[in-house]
Amino acid sequence: QAQDAVFRVAAVAPSATNDLAFSQSMYDALLAIQKEMGEDQFQFVFQDGTFIVDDAAVALREWASSGEYDLVIAHGSQYGAILEELAPEFPDVSFAWGTDQNTFGLDNVYAYTAASNEGGFLNGAMAALMTKTGVIGVVGPIEVGDAKLYVDGFVAGAKAAKPDVTVNVTYIQSFSDVPLATEAAKTHIANGADILTGTAQMVVGAIAVAKEEGALWFGTQSSQAELAAEAGVQFQVYKWEVVLRDIIANIKAGKLGGEAYVITLANGGLVMEKGLR
Amino acid sequence: MNFRPSAVTLVFFKTFANSLLNAWPLLLAIAAAAAAASLLLLALNANPIQAFSSMLQGAFGTTNATAETLVKAIPVLFVAIGICVAFRGGVVNIGGEGQMIAGAVAGVTAALTLGPIITFGPLLIALCLVCGFLAGALYGGLAGFLKAYFNVNEILSTIMLNQVAVQMMNFLLNGPLLDPAELGTNHIPKTARIVQWAELPRLSLSLGDNFELFTRTRLHFGLVLGIILAIVIYVLLWRTTIGYRIRAVGQNERASRYAGINVRRQIVLAMFLAGGIAGLAGVVQVLGLQYRLQTDGSPTGFTGNAGFNGIVAALFGGLNPLGAIPASVVFGGLLVGAQKMQRDLGVSAALITAINGLIVVFVVSSQYYIRQRARRRLAAPTSPAAAAAERPAAAAALEQQA
Amino acid sequence: MRGIVKRFPGVLAVNHVDFDVQASEIHALLGENGAGKSTLMKMLYGLYHPDEGRIILDGNEVRIHSPHDAIQRGIGMIHQHFMLVPSLTVAENIALGMRSTRGLILDLDVVSRRVQELSEQYNLRVDPQTPIWQLAVGEQQRVEIIRALYRGASLLILDEPTAVLTPQEVDDLFRVLRQMTADGHALIFISHKLHEVLAISHRITVLRDGQKVGTIPTGEATRVKLAEMMVGRPVVLEYDRPPVERGPERLRLVSVSARSDRGDLGLKEVSLSVHAGEILGIAGVSGNGQRELAQVIAGLRPVTSGSIELDGRDVTGALPTTLIGLGLCYIPEERMVDGVIKEFTVAENFVLQDHGRANYTRAGIFLNFGAITRACRQAIRAYEIKTPGTDVPVKTLSGGNIQKLILARELTRSPQVIVAAQPTRGVDIGATEYIHRRLLEQRSQGAAILLISEDLDEIMALSDRIGVMYEGRMVGIIPRASADVNTVGAMMAGATLEQL
Amino acid sequence: MIDQILTASVLASAIRLATPYIFAGLGETFGQRSGVLNLGVDGIMLMGAFAAFYTVFTTQSLLLGVLAALLVGLLLGLATAFVSVTLKAEQGISGIGFYLFGLGMSELLYQKLIGTPKSVTGFPPLAIPGLSDIEFLGIGQIFFRHNLLVYLAFALVPISAFILNRTTFGLKIRAVGQNPEAADAMGVNVARVRYMTVMLGGLMAGLAGASLSIALLNVFQQNLTSGLGFIAVALVYFGRWRPVGVLLGALLFSFVNALQLQASVIAPNIPSEFAVMAPYAITIIALVFASKQTEKPTALTKPFERGE
Ligand SMILES: Nc1ncnc2c1ncn2[C@@H]1O[C@H](COP(=O)(O)OP(=O)(O)OP(=O)(O)O)[C@@H](O)[C@H]1O
Ligand SMILES: Nc1ncnc2c1ncn2[C@@H]1O[C@H](COP(=O)(O)OP(=O)(O)OP(=O)(O)O)[C@@H](O)[C@H]1O
Ligand SMILES: [Mg+2]
Ligand SMILES: [Mg+2]
């Protein structure tokens, strides 16, 4: 697209680039790619905190029409509807969005998602084996998408490893309500949980609870090892670079989209990192 | 009907003329806000000049920018118009968000269910709008009813009802209204896309082939609806008995009761209308822009804060639907421009939020002085000279008495 | 005060006025509505600041920045519109802004005791524990006076203190005032009632249109002379009531009872009837059920027992709309709260009840401003209302003119039954005279008029029959002929006809 | 079932959750009683929360943390007072402006000074000797094993009531909120009183923020309060401008919230949407059945100016 050698990416994400969760996973990936290719080869702009879907629409449209970007990323499944409307208007711009597998049958749209149930399964199994009280608490945002995938995987894993283990799941209906997520974690502890897990950016409070209550924490999306400190056991970390590398290669080869990617443990897109525990 | 076309233009002129005559406090406020913002920008080693120019660019720089500004202004305008009715009726409606959502849910449901049956676009759209209006109206009316008959403070009830509405939406979008295609997959909860002929047409006028405006932008017919509605509500409030009663109750309940006006009914009616208009904002967002309803769990994800921004716009517009039009556009420009600034300078969204806050505070602080100056101008004080001239007269009168 | 000038947007409220008052003197300030009396005094009390002129206190020039400042200098003021906080008790209102003997902690018990003492010393009955909103205006008046005494003001301004008092209450007040002058207080006394001014003051200053017309010793003043100084033309102070033969019964109350805001029975089994072409005057000390009486008739207060009939039709518990439709018109006591919507324009207020009527609307819902403005202009001319125009907010009019507007609105609806509550309270002679003429005119045209007033002169001057209320009961109803100030006064104190 | 739902820990949780609402609500009560509506509470809370968190994060001193929150709250309160009392700005709007400012500014500072979610060791639970061991009905666990700020919040309720009803300052507040003209005529400096109440409100809002970031959550993140301050304002209306009323409102709201969290554990089949909506819905319903008459400060949101 852009005629010079530099590969330019523009990305929009719903939460902050430092949320230790969804948005940060993509931001870190872009940084990683930049490291690999070098600043002179790869540059990107990143609009974070765009939870208002229409604001993302404005950004995406501007980037697309500017013609300056080789790849425009809509990092958030709530942006899909926009892309479905936008992409056909700019057939020679390459778009990518996630987490989803739907390219809308458009050949300038890539879709990517994470098989977060896999890491969820491992976390769950491990948690089940480690719990002394036989009770595990899960704090989820709303019961959809990546979050649900991880939680379902976690529950399945736990049951598989130890059928009689109790896994209490609480969806607080918000990606951002830290106070409620924290109290939910405390409620789990009060109900006998000695291991906690959760997904999305509002779990930071829950992690603190695990630390204070001497419980264990399993995480996902990004590494929360530092925050969780000695409470952190294992984290499923997204490595979107795996997907981005392919997409960039394709685009350079002139293929603007039409493919859906899944990061898995197998393809190295999902990595289980140990906590300080 | 007794609608003097002069009325509208007059109001425009008056407000405009006054604001020009008394512009300096406003300019001062904007300057102050800019200064404060500049300090923030400098602190983040970003260049203020560059920042503001890109803000202006993003708001009105290109046709598309202007279009996006207007697009952003549309729901704000609708809510603001509703707020005018509520506040004029003495009801502090903070429930724009919830009422918008109620309207959107009803509107999209209508579009999805009636879409296949009714293939005549205008009719289908009209029906969706009506459904959205009614849903919002009932939701707002509920708060009005609770206030009028159970003395439940509306600020409390509307704030709470906002949360109830969004949870309702989450539930519906996750179940009954979920896009059949998405069943089983657990993607973000969203409805199916509405049929083509339920969409509000895009606003692009091309006069001849050399002049065209807003072609290939997202600007949609909602803008026209909003402006028409503003005029209609202006007429309703100041030219009809209905508006007269609403305003009377808003100003003085006791005198209204004395005059034989059913106070409670007016309160419910005001909230009914306000909610309905906010509901329209919701439908218009769906039919004109998103073509489906989806949720990320938060109200803002869908409303984009229009429910609150509408209050600000309404108050800036002097609680006058016509004043709300420019107010909403300015507000839309502020938000859209700020986003652009974020992209160009790579500054964080947080900074934008903070700066918007500053602008709102500074500008609203200037309003009072603007009003003052306007008042002073309207009534030219008697000159002391004239007063002195009158004195002998009084003296003469005194002699007569003695 | 020397060469005082005060301008308001569009008004020269006070125009080079000189004014002074000495210790142990009562200096009366006279003037029509809008003459500038209150404004002049508010400058002395630090509420407004003079645009020009000097204020000299005890020989040295002073700038009075705020009421707090004035209070510190021993200046007290009893305002025309009472300055009391309705939700607070009497004691709390008096303690407000005063230093407590317990530092930061309130000392309401101390205050209450002191209040008790004062109210005995000057015999002004008030209960320190009652919230203000439960008090009748007359009682609120007493609270204002006690507060002034409490603060030990050496210079006390009384802005129309008698506007809401009965003869007895006025006598009490005058006794208090004389007592105060005896103690060396200096008093400024504002009133529209000439005989009061003549009775109490030592000197009289008259203002007109913000200018001083003159100052004369009370000895040299006569009612006629003062009236002419105020109005600038000769005024009639007594009017003859043309005999009108009594028509059919229009309004009838049969042992009607109703609750007051306090929740107790404020109106107890009141029965009365008013016929076409007669004025039934209701006298009584404020707070003896007059307010409730007017409101039950107007449909603004539920009836707990008894029945009300309009032209033989039972309208007990009917809505105001219905009553208005039946030709009832009500001139409310608290005109600024009940009578008008301050922020609405003169024209809008003019159609408060009738805005929906066919001749003021088009297509049923659109207000026909053409017609409304025309009708309003007519009324303004007919009733000599002083206003810049029909589209200015009513709040910019003076009290007297607002009352005229209400009167115009009500009377142009060609009413069958008129309930007029305190129609001339706080209204200057000119306007009072005018309003009285209008009421008599309606009487001649066959309207049945219930005139509720605490101004006994007014009752005496206009009524065909006089009823007196005491503690919510109708003590008795007597024909004007057999009524004299003493009898009625005694009845107002609770004496029944039998006892007399 | 019921004994599973109504556990002592649920009640203890309700007490915890109520804390920030009580701080912010009491502060707002003072402002509103004097006639000033401060819609910016949530923004002030966020700034206070960050100030406290950052101070503790860098100095490990909880005392300094609280002081920092108080200071920030006081300053923002002063700014609010200046805008709504001196500049007579439309209180509805300026409040939203301050909210946006606090929302953005706190996140900005957080990004620049801390960067990524960290946690601090906040106020530890402080078991009251003797009382905390009461087994009867779990009273000990419910009431007497909380951290210092929780106790402080509840202690402030009677204190606030006393200030409002028994002191000269309280009398002035009530007068200024009901009839500023009268108060002014009695030598009360209306502006001065309103400045004091609004600054007091800011102070309390700052404290409310601190109670989140260094006592209950011990982390900071953008929009940490997520609208909690607006609920607090609503609870002031629920409490009919009385400290005890605010307390009851906060307890009711938090109790239902604690209940729904517990329910999600023991009765997973309830749709979580409805569980989460419960506190909001029930607060309204409660008010429908609550006593009818209100004594709203008549001068609320009305700037005061002499006729002049
Ligand atoms: N705050 C104000 N703003 C503007 N004009 C005012 C204000 N107060 C008084 N005026 C005007 O100043 C003039 C004098 O008013 P003022 O209240 O002093 O008259 P007054 O002699 O007290 O009349 P009344 O007997 O009705 O009390 C009137 O024209 C009035 O309309
Ligand atoms: N400017 C003011 N406005 C309102 N209230 C005030 C003001 N100054 C003092 N007060 C309060 O009024 C009461 C009595 O006034 P104050 O204590 O000021 O008496 P003072 O010492 O004579 O006056 P000052 O201290 O102003 O010289 C006290 O409760 C005080 O708090
Ligand atoms: Mg006066
Ligand atoms: Mg002093």
PDB file of C-alpha atoms in Angstrom, chain D residues 67-138:
ATOM      1  CA  LEU D  67      -3.434  13.051  53.803  1.00  0.00           C
ATOM      2  CA  ALA D  68      -2.650  13.210  50.083  1.00  0.00           C
ATOM      3  CA  ALA D  69      -6.209  12.140  49.256  1.00  0.00           C
ATOM      4  CA  LEU D  70      -7.618  14.736  51.644  1.00  0.00           C
ATOM      5  CA  LEU D  71      -5.445  17.460  50.151  1.00  0.00           C
ATOM      6  CA  VAL D  72      -6.394  16.629  46.565  1.00  0.00           C
ATOM      7  CA  GLY D  73     -10.049  16.420  47.558  1.00  0.00           C
ATOM      8  CA  LEU D  74      -9.835  19.774  49.300  1.00  0.00           C
ATOM      9  CA  LEU D  75      -8.245  21.464  46.283  1.00  0.00           C
ATOM     10  CA  LEU D  76     -10.762  20.049  43.824  1.00  0.00           C
ATOM     11  CA  GLY D  77     -13.520  20.999  46.267  1.00  0.00           C
ATOM     12  CA  LEU D  78     -12.143  24.530  46.286  1.00  0.00           C
ATOM     13  CA  ALA D  79     -12.142  24.599  42.492  1.00  0.00           C
ATOM     14  CA  THR D  80     -15.704  23.282  42.400  1.00  0.00           C
ATOM     15  CA  ALA D  81     -16.798  25.901  44.901  1.00  0.00           C
ATOM     16  CA  PHE D  82     -15.095  28.668  42.949  1.00  0.00           C
ATOM     17  CA  VAL D  83     -16.833  27.628  39.733  1.00  0.00           C
ATOM     18  CA  SER D  84     -20.310  27.056  41.151  1.00  0.00           C
ATOM     19  CA  VAL D  85     -20.396  29.716  43.897  1.00  0.00           C
ATOM     20  CA  THR D  86     -18.210  32.559  42.679  1.00  0.00           C
ATOM     21  CA  LEU D  87     -18.590  32.085  38.929  1.00  0.00           C
ATOM     22  CA  LYS D  88     -22.192  30.910  39.412  1.00  0.00           C
ATOM     23  CA  ALA D  89     -21.771  28.270  36.727  1.00  0.00           C
ATOM     24  CA  GLU D  90     -24.580  25.848  35.892  1.00  0.00           C
ATOM     25  CA  GLN D  91     -23.876  23.189  38.509  1.00  0.00           C
ATOM     26  CA  GLY D  92     -25.135  20.307  36.398  1.00  0.00           C
ATOM     27  CA  ILE D  93     -22.615  21.010  33.657  1.00  0.00           C
ATOM     28  CA  SER D  94     -19.615  22.094  35.684  1.00  0.00           C
ATOM     29  CA  GLY D  95     -19.954  18.926  37.749  1.00  0.00           C
ATOM     30  CA  ILE D  96     -19.792  16.761  34.651  1.00  0.00           C
ATOM     31  CA  GLY D  97     -16.800  18.828  33.538  1.00  0.00           C
ATOM     32  CA  PHE D  98     -14.966  18.157  36.782  1.00  0.00           C
ATOM     33  CA  TYR D  99     -15.884  14.485  36.533  1.00  0.00           C
ATOM     34  CA  LEU D 100     -14.335  14.240  33.065  1.00  0.00           C
ATOM     35  CA  PHE D 101     -11.259  16.116  34.261  1.00  0.00           C
ATOM     36  CA  GLY D 102     -10.771  13.806  37.240  1.00  0.00           C
ATOM     37  CA  LEU D 103     -11.442  10.730  35.115  1.00  0.00           C
ATOM     38  CA  GLY D 104      -8.846  11.713  32.522  1.00  0.00           C
ATOM     39  CA  MET D 105      -6.315  13.282  34.843  1.00  0.00           C
ATOM     40  CA  SER D 106      -6.180  10.377  37.274  1.00  0.00           C
ATOM     41  CA  GLU D 107      -5.617   7.917  34.417  1.00  0.00           C
ATOM     42  CA  LEU D 108      -2.996  10.167  32.836  1.00  0.00           C
ATOM     43  CA  LEU D 109      -1.046  10.483  36.068  1.00  0.00           C
ATOM     44  CA  TYR D 110      -1.381   6.755  36.586  1.00  0.00           C
ATOM     45  CA  GLN D 111       0.058   6.048  33.143  1.00  0.00           C
ATOM     46  CA  LYS D 112       2.923   8.494  33.574  1.00  0.00           C
ATOM     47  CA  LEU D 113       3.833   7.768  37.195  1.00  0.00           C
ATOM     48  CA  ILE D 114       3.068   4.074  37.580  1.00  0.00           C
ATOM     49  CA  GLY D 115       2.381   2.655  34.128  1.00  0.00           C
ATOM     50  CA  THR D 116       0.971  -0.767  34.810  1.00  0.00           C
ATOM     51  CA  PRO D 117      -1.315  -2.176  37.508  1.00  0.00           C
ATOM     52  CA  LYS D 118       0.521  -2.503  40.794  1.00  0.00           C
ATOM     53  CA  SER D 119      -0.791  -3.273  44.240  1.00  0.00           C
ATOM     54  CA  VAL D 120       0.049  -1.813  47.637  1.00  0.00           C
ATOM     55  CA  THR D 121      -0.451  -3.083  51.147  1.00  0.00           C
ATOM     56  CA  GLY D 122      -3.387  -1.008  52.318  1.00  0.00           C
ATOM     57  CA  PHE D 123      -5.041  -0.626  55.673  1.00  0.00           C
ATOM     58  CA  PRO D 124      -5.003  -4.051  57.354  1.00  0.00           C
ATOM     59  CA  PRO D 125      -8.134  -5.427  59.002  1.00  0.00           C
ATOM     60  CA  LEU D 126      -8.272  -4.124  62.557  1.00  0.00           C
ATOM     61  CA  ALA D 127     -10.025  -6.545  64.873  1.00  0.00           C
ATOM     62  CA  ILE D 128     -11.554  -4.650  67.771  1.00  0.00           C
ATOM     63  CA  PRO D 129     -10.400  -6.501  70.901  1.00  0.00           C
ATOM     64  CA  GLY D 130     -13.288  -8.277  72.598  1.00  0.00           C
ATOM     65  CA  LEU D 131     -16.017  -7.205  70.239  1.00  0.00           C
ATOM     66  CA  SER D 132     -14.455  -8.922  67.249  1.00  0.00           C
ATOM     67  CA  ASP D 133     -14.735 -12.280  69.012  1.00  0.00           C
ATOM     68  CA  ILE D 134     -18.498 -12.107  69.533  1.00  0.00           C
ATOM     69  CA  GLU D 135     -19.727 -15.314  67.969  1.00  0.00           C
ATOM     70  CA  PHE D 136     -23.415 -14.518  68.470  1.00  0.00           C
ATOM     71  CA  LEU D 137     -24.962 -14.066  64.997  1.00  0.00           C
ATOM     72  CA  GLY D 138     -21.435 -13.573  63.729  1.00  0.00           C
TER      73      GLY D 138
END
